[in-house]
GROMACS .gro file of C-alpha atoms in nm:
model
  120
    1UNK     CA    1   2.441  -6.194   8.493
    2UNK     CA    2   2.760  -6.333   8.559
    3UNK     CA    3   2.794  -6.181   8.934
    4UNK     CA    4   2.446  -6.287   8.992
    5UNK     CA    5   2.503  -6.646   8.952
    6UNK     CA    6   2.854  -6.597   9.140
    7UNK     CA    7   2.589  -6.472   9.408
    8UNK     CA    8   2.346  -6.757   9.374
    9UNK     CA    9   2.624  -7.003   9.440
   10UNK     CA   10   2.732  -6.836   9.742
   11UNK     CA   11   2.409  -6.807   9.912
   12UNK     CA   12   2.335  -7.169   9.817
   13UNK     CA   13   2.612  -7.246  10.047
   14UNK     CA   14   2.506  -7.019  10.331
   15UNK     CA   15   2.152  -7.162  10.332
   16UNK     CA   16   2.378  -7.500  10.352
   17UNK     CA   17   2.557  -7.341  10.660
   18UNK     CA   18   2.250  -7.215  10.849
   19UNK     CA   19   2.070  -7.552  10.800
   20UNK     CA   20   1.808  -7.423  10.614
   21UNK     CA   21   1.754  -7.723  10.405
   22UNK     CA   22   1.463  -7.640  10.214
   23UNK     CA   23   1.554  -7.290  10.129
   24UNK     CA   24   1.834  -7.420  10.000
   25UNK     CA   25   1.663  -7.674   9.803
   26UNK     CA   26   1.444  -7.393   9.638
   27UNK     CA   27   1.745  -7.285   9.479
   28UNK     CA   28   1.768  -7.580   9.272
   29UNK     CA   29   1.589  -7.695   8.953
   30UNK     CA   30   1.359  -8.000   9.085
   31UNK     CA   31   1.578  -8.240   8.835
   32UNK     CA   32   1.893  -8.112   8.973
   33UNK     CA   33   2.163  -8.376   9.002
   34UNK     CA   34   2.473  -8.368   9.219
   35UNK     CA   35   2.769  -8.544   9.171
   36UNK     CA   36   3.062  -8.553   9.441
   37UNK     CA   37   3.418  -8.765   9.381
   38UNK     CA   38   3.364  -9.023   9.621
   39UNK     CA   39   3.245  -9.304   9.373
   40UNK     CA   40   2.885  -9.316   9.463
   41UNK     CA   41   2.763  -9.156   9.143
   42UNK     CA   42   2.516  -8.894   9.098
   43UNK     CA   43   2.197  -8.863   9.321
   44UNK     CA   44   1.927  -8.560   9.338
   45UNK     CA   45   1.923  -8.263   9.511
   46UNK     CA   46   1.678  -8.401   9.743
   47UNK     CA   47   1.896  -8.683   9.824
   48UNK     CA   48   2.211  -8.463   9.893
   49UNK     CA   49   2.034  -8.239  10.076
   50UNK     CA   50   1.887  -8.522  10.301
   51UNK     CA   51   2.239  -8.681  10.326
   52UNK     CA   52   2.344  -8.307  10.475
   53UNK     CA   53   2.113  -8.280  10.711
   54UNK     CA   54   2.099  -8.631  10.878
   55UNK     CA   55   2.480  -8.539  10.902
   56UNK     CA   56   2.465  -8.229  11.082
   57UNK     CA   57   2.397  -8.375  11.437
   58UNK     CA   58   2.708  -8.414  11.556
   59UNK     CA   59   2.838  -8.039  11.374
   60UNK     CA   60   2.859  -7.772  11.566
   61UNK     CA   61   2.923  -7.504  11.340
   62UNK     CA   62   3.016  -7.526  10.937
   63UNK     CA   63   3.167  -7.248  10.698
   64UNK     CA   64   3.202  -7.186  10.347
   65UNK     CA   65   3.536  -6.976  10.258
   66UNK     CA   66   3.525  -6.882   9.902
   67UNK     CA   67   3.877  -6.843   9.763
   68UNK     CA   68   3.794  -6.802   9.419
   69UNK     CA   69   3.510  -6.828   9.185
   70UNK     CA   70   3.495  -6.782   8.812
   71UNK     CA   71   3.169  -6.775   8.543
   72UNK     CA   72   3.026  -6.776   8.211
   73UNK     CA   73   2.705  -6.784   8.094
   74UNK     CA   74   2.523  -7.061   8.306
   75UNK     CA   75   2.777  -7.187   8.504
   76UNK     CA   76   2.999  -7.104   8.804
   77UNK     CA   77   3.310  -7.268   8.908
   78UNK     CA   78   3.488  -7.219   9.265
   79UNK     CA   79   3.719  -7.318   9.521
   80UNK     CA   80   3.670  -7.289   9.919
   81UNK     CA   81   3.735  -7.451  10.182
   82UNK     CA   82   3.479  -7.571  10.446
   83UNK     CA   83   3.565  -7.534  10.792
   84UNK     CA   84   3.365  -7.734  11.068
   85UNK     CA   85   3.398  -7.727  11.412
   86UNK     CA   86   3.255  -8.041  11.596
   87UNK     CA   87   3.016  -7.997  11.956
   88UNK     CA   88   3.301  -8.174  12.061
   89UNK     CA   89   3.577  -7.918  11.986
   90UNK     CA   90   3.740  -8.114  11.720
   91UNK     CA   91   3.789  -7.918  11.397
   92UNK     CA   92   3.893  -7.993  11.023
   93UNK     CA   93   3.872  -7.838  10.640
   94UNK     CA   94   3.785  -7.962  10.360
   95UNK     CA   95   3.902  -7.803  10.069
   96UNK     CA   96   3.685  -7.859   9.755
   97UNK     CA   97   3.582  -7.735   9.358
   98UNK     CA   98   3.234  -7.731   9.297
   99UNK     CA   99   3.114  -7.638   8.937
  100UNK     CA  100   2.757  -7.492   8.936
  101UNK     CA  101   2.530  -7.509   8.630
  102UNK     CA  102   2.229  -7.292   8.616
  103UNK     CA  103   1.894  -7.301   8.389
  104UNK     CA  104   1.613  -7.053   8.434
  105UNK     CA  105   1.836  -6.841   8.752
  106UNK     CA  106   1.780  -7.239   8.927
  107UNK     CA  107   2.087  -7.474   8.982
  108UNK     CA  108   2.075  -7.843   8.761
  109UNK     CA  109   2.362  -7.956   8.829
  110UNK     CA  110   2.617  -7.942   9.142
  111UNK     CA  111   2.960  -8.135   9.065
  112UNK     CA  112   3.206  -8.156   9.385
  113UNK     CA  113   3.560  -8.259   9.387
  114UNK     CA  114   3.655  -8.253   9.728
  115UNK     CA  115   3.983  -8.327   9.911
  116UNK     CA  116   3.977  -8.576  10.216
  117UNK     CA  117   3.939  -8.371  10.595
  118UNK     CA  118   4.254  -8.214  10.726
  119UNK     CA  119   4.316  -8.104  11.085
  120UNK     CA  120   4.284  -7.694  11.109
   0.00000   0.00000   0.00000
């Protein structure tokens, strides 16, 4: 069970990376919540998944690195890094700890601490 949701989180974040919004969506509980660190509180999946993808325009390419993940029963916690490349050639990481709680195999809750972009 524990690989499984180790595996759930990880292909959350490739639908993310592909742009395939609603797949990704479908992974989540429809009363998810996601909280991120930047002061604006929690919103719902639907909102942070909107927010993504009226984002993406100017992103050429995005990727989740996992460094590390750890779980228990109904929850995953990991590290990565996100690497984007802009259309325009510029690139920069993000390096971030997202906690993952699931109910029922779906995701309720997404928590992101994230560190401000860095040049890569």
């Amino acid at each position: 069970m524990s690989q499984d949701l180790k595996d759930k989180a990880i292909a959350y974040l490739r639908h993310l990376e592909n742009r395939e919004w609603a797949d990704a969506q479908a992974m989540c509980s429809e009363k998810a919540t996601v909280w991120h660190n930047d002061g604006k509180g929690d919103a719902t999946i639907r909102e942070n998944v909107a927010g993504m993808e009226a984002q993406i325009d100017p992103i050429e390419s995005m990727r989740y690195d996992i460094t590390r993940q750890f779980s228990q029963p109904g929850e995953v916690l990991q590290q990565h890094v996100v690497n984007v490349v802009m259309k325009d050639g510029g690139a920069f990481r993000v390096d971030a700890a997202v906690y993952f709680r699931f109910e029922d195999g779906l995701i309720t809750r997404i928590e992101e601490y994230a560190c401000l972009p860095s040049n890569g």
